[in-house]
XYZ file of C-alpha atoms in Angstrom:
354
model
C 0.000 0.000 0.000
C 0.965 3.706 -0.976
C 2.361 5.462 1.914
C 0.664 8.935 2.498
C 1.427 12.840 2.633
C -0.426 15.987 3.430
C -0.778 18.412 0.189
C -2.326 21.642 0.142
C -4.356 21.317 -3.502
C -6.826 23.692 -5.230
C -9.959 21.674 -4.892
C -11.537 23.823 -7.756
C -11.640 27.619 -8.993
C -11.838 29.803 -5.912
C -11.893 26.680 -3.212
C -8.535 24.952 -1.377
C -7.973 22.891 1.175
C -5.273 19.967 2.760
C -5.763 16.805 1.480
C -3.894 13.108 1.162
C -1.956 11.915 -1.682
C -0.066 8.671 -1.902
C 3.477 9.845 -2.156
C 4.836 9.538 -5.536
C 6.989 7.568 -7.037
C 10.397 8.321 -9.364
C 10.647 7.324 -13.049
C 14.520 6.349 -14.142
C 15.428 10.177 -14.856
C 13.347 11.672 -11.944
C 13.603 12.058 -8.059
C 11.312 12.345 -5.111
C 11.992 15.570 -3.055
C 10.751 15.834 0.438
C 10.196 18.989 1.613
C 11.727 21.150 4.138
C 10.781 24.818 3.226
C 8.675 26.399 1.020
C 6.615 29.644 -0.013
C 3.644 31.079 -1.333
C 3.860 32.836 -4.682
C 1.032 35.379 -5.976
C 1.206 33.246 -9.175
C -1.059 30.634 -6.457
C -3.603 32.747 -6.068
C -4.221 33.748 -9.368
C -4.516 30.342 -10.662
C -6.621 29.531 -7.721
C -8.787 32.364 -9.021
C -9.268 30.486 -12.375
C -6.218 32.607 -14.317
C -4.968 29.462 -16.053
C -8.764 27.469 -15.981
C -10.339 24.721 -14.007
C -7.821 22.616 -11.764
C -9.355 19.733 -9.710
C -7.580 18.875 -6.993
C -3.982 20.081 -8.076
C -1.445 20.560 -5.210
C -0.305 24.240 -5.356
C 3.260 25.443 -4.950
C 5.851 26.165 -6.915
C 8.993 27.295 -4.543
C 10.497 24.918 -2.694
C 13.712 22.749 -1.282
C 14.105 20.244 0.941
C 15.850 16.506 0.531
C 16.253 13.524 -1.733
C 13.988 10.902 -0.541
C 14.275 8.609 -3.691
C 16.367 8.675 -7.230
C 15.564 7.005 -10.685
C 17.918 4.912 -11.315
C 19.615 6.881 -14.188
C 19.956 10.033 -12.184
C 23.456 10.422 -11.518
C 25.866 12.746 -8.959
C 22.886 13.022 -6.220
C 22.320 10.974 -3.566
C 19.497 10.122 -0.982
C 19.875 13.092 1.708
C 21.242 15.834 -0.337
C 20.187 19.324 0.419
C 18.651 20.451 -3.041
C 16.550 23.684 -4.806
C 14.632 22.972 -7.312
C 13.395 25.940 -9.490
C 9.906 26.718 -10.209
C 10.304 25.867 -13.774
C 11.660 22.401 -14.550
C 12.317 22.214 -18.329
C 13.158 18.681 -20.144
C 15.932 19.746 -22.216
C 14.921 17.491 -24.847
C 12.265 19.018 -26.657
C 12.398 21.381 -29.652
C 12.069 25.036 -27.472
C 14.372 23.774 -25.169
C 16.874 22.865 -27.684
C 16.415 26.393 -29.593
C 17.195 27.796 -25.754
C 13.650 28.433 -24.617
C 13.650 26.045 -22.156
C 11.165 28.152 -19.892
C 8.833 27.086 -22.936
C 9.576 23.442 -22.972
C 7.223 21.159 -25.777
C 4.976 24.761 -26.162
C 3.952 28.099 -24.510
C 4.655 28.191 -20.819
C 5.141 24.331 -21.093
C 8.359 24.671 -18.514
C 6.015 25.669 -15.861
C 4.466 22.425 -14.505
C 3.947 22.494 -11.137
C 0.584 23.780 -10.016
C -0.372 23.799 -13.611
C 0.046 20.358 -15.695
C 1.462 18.411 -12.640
C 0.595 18.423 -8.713
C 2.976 21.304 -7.513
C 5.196 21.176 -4.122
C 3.225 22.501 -1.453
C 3.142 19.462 0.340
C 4.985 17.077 2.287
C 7.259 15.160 -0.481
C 6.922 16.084 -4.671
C 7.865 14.830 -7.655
C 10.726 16.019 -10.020
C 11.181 15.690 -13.430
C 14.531 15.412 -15.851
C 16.182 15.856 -12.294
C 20.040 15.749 -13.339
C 18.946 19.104 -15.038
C 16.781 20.276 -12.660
C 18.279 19.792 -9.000
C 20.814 21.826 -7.996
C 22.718 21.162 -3.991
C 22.564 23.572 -1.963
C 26.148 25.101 -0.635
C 27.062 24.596 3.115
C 26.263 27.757 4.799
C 23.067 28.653 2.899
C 20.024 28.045 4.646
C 16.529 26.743 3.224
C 15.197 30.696 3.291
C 17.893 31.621 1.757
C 18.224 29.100 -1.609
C 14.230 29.382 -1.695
C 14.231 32.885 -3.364
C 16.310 31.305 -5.961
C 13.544 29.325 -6.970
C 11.500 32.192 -8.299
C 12.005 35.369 -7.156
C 15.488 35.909 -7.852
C 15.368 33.942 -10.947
C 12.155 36.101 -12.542
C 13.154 39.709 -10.987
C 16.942 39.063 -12.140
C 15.505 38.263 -15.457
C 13.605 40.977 -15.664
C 16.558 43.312 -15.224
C 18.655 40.986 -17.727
C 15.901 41.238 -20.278
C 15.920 44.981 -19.901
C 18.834 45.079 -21.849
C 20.037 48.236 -19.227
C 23.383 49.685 -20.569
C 25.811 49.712 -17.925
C 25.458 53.341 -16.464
C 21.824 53.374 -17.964
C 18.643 54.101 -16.705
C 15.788 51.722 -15.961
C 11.837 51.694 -14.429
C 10.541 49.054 -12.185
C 6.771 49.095 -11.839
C 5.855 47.546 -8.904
C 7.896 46.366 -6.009
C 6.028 43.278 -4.542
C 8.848 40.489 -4.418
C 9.607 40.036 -7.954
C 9.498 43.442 -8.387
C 12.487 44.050 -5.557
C 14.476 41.160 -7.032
C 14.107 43.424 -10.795
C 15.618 46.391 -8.705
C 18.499 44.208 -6.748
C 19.071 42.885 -10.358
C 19.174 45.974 -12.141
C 21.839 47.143 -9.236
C 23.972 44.374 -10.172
C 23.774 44.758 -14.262
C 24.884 48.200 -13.188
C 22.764 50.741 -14.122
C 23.748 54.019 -13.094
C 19.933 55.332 -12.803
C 16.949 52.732 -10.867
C 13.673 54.411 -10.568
C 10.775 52.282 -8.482
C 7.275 52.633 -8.794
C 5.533 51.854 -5.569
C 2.906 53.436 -3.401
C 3.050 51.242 -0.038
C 5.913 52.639 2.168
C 7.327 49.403 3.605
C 7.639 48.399 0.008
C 9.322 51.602 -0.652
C 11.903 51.182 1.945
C 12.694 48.011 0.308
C 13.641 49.083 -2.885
C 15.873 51.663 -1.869
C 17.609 48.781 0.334
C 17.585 46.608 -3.029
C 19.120 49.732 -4.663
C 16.626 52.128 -5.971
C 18.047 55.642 -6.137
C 14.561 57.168 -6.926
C 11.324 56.056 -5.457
C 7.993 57.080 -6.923
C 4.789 57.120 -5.322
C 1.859 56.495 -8.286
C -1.066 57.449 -5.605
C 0.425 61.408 -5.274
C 2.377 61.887 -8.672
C 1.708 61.053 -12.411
C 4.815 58.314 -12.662
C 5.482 58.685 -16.427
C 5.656 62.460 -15.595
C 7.888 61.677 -13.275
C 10.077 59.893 -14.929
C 10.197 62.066 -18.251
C 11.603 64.652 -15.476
C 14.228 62.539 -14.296
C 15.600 61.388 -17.634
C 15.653 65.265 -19.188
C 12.574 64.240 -21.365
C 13.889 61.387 -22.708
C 12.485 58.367 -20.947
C 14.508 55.358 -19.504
C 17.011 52.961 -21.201
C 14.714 49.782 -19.891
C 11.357 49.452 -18.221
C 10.032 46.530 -16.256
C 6.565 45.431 -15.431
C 6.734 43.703 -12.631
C 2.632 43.458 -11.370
C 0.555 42.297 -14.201
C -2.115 45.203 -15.248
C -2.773 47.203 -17.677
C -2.017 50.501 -15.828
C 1.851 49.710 -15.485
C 2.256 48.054 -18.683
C 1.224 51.281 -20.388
C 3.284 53.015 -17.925
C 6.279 51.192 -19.326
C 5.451 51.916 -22.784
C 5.461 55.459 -22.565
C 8.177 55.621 -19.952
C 10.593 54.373 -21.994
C 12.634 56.169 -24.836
C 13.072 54.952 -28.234
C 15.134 52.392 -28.656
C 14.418 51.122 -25.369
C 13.460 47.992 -23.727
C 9.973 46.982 -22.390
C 10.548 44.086 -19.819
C 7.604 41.956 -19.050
C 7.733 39.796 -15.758
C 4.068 40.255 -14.362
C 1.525 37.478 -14.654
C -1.602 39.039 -16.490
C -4.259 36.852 -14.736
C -6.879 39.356 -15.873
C -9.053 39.983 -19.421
C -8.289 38.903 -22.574
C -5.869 41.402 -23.807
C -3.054 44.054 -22.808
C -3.086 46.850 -25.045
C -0.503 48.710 -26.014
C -0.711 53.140 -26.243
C -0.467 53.705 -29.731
C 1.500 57.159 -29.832
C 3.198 56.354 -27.334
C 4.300 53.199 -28.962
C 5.116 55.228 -32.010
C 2.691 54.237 -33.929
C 4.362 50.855 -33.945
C 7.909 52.743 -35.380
C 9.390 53.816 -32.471
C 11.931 50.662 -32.047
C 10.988 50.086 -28.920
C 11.020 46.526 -27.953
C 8.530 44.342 -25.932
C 10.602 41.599 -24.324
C 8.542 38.906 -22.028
C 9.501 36.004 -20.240
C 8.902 33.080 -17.995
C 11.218 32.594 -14.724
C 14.070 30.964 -16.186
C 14.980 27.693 -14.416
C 17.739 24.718 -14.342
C 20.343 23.976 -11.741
C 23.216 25.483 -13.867
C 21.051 28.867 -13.066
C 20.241 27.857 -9.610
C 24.049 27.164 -8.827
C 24.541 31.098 -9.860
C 21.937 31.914 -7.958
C 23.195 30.647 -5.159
C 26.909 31.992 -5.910
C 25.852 35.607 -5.476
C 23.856 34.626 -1.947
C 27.328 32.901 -0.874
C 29.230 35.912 -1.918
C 27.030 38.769 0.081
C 26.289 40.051 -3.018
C 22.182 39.988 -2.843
C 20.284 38.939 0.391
C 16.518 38.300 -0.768
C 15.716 36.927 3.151
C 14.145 40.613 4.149
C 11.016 39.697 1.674
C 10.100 36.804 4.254
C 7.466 38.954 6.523
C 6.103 36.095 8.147
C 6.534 32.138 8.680
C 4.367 29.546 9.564
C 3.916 25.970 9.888
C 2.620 23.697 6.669
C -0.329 23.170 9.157
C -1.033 26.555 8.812
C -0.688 26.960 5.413
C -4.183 28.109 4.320
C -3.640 30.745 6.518
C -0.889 31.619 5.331
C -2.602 31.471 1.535
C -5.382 33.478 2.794
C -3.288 36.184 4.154
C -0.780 35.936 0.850
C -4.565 36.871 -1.282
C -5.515 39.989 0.994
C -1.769 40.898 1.411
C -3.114 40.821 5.697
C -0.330 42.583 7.953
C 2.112 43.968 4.848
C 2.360 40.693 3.888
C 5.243 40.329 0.851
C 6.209 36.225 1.128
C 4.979 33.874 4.055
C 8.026 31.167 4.607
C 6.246 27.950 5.466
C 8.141 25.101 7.417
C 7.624 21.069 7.145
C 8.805 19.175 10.300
């Protein structure tokens, strides 16, 4: 008989709950992770809201590390008991996108994401791993579990952001929105170099943040016009790069018009809402301005994850000041209610396994 674990699933669109699942089982080129740390991502609750369509009974999650608890047998260089992160995307590597270096869309569109969307995800007590020579990574002595869990999404997407940007070193660059991913797109952007990092953010412990993650200019949207704003800063011109990093239209249009031509548009937010983002015509140039829209999915693989994890080892980034509260995985739909509301300042709730 199947031994048992606790999950925490989406039972349908807007309903979740704890449930049992057998724990699963390893096929020769995947592994069997269990837990130790994990966290909820805003991506949860909009496909808990019905962003991505009906799920029945998926297990949510998408961030987490914790131990090997069983290998296939043609995984190689890991053993049972190693410390590993595994990245929120978990490409195969074999297909055609991932071949042509799109691994984030492995076998079609958004096909690298598979937990909590065509596979249970890893909010629970053990989860399953696919192509996991490429997609474990070990975590360093001297890193803890909060520490290598913002490399599973956070730093991965907001870094991306910034590196998508295409921010000339010296250069200016906009981040709309500093919710985590957002703050990981400014600590990114310090570390490309840009001589210039303007952040878009009305809530003030959000706005401390950024200027800890390196923003030099902080704009409050509630009490100024930001693309005003902005035009000001840059002598007219508009930034070298501009990042979306919430999701709406509001701040993608901010971005477009923000930016100066020639620039970069750098999409990172998850647009859960409507059926399409529209883009300001004259602002756009009447589609001549050679501005470019760049989007992306959170890039994963250990060989990212292990450089990741270099720049936490080095000092050089320290994500842990986005974990605002922690709480047991029995208290984890607390912890997803208060993630939806954004309860008590709320940026990422850290939730622990025994």
């Amino acid at each position: 008989m199947a031994e048992i674990m606790k999950t925490f699933v989406m039972k349908r669109i807007g309903e979740v709950g704890v449930m049992d699942k057998p724990i699963p089982d390893p096929g020769s080129n995947d592994a069997i992770i269990k837990t130790t740390a994990a966290l909820v991502c805003t991506s949860d609750i909009h496909t808990v809201a019905g962003a991505i369509g009906e799920r029945g009974n998926l297990t949510l999650g998408h961030e987490a590390v914790g131990i090997v608890h069983k290998l296939g047998h043609a995984v190689k260089g890991f053993r049972e008991g190693d410390r590993v992160v595994v990245n929120a995307i978990t490409p195969c590597y074999l297909c055609e996108n991932c071949l042509r270096g799109y691994t984030s869309q492995c076998t079609t569109m958004l096909g690298g994401w598979k937990f909590a969307n065509v596979k249970d995800g890893n909010m629970a007590e053990y989860f399953h791993v696919n192509s996991a020579q490429a997609n474990l990574a070990p975590i360093p002595p001297g890193l803890t579990d909060e520490q290598a869990l913002y490399c599973t999404d956070m730093m991965s997407t907001g870094f991306m952001g910034a590196e998508h940007a295409n921010i000339p070193i010296g250069g200016s660059v906009a981040i709309f929105a500093q919710g985590p991913v957002g703050l990981m797109a400014t600590a990114g952007a310090k570390l490309l170099g840009a001589g210039l990092i303007i952040a878009v953010e009305a809530v003030p412990h959000r706005q401390e943040l950024a200027k800890r993650f390196g923003a030099d200019v902080v704009i409050d949207f509630k009490t100024q016009d930001p693309v005003t704003a902005i035009l000001d800063l840059t002598d007219g011109l508009g930034v070298d790069g501009a990042i979306e990093a919430l999701g709406i239209q509001a701040s993608f249009e901010g971005c477009i018009k923000a930016t100066r031509p020639g620039g970069t548009i750098s999409n990172i937010g998850y647009h859960g809402d409507g059926e399409f983002v529209e883009i300001p015509r004259v602002e756009w140039g009447v589609g001549m301005s050679d501005k470019t829209i760049r989007t992306g999915l959170c890039p994963g693989g250990a060989e990212r994850m292990k450089r990741l994890m270099r720049l936490l080892v080095m000092g050089r980034v320290d994500p842990t000041p986005l974990t605002t509260h922690r709480f047991n995985f029995s208290e984890v739909e607390k912890a997803f209610q208060m993630m939806k509301t954004k309860e008590d300042g709320m940026l990422k709730p850290l939730i622990l396994f025994d």
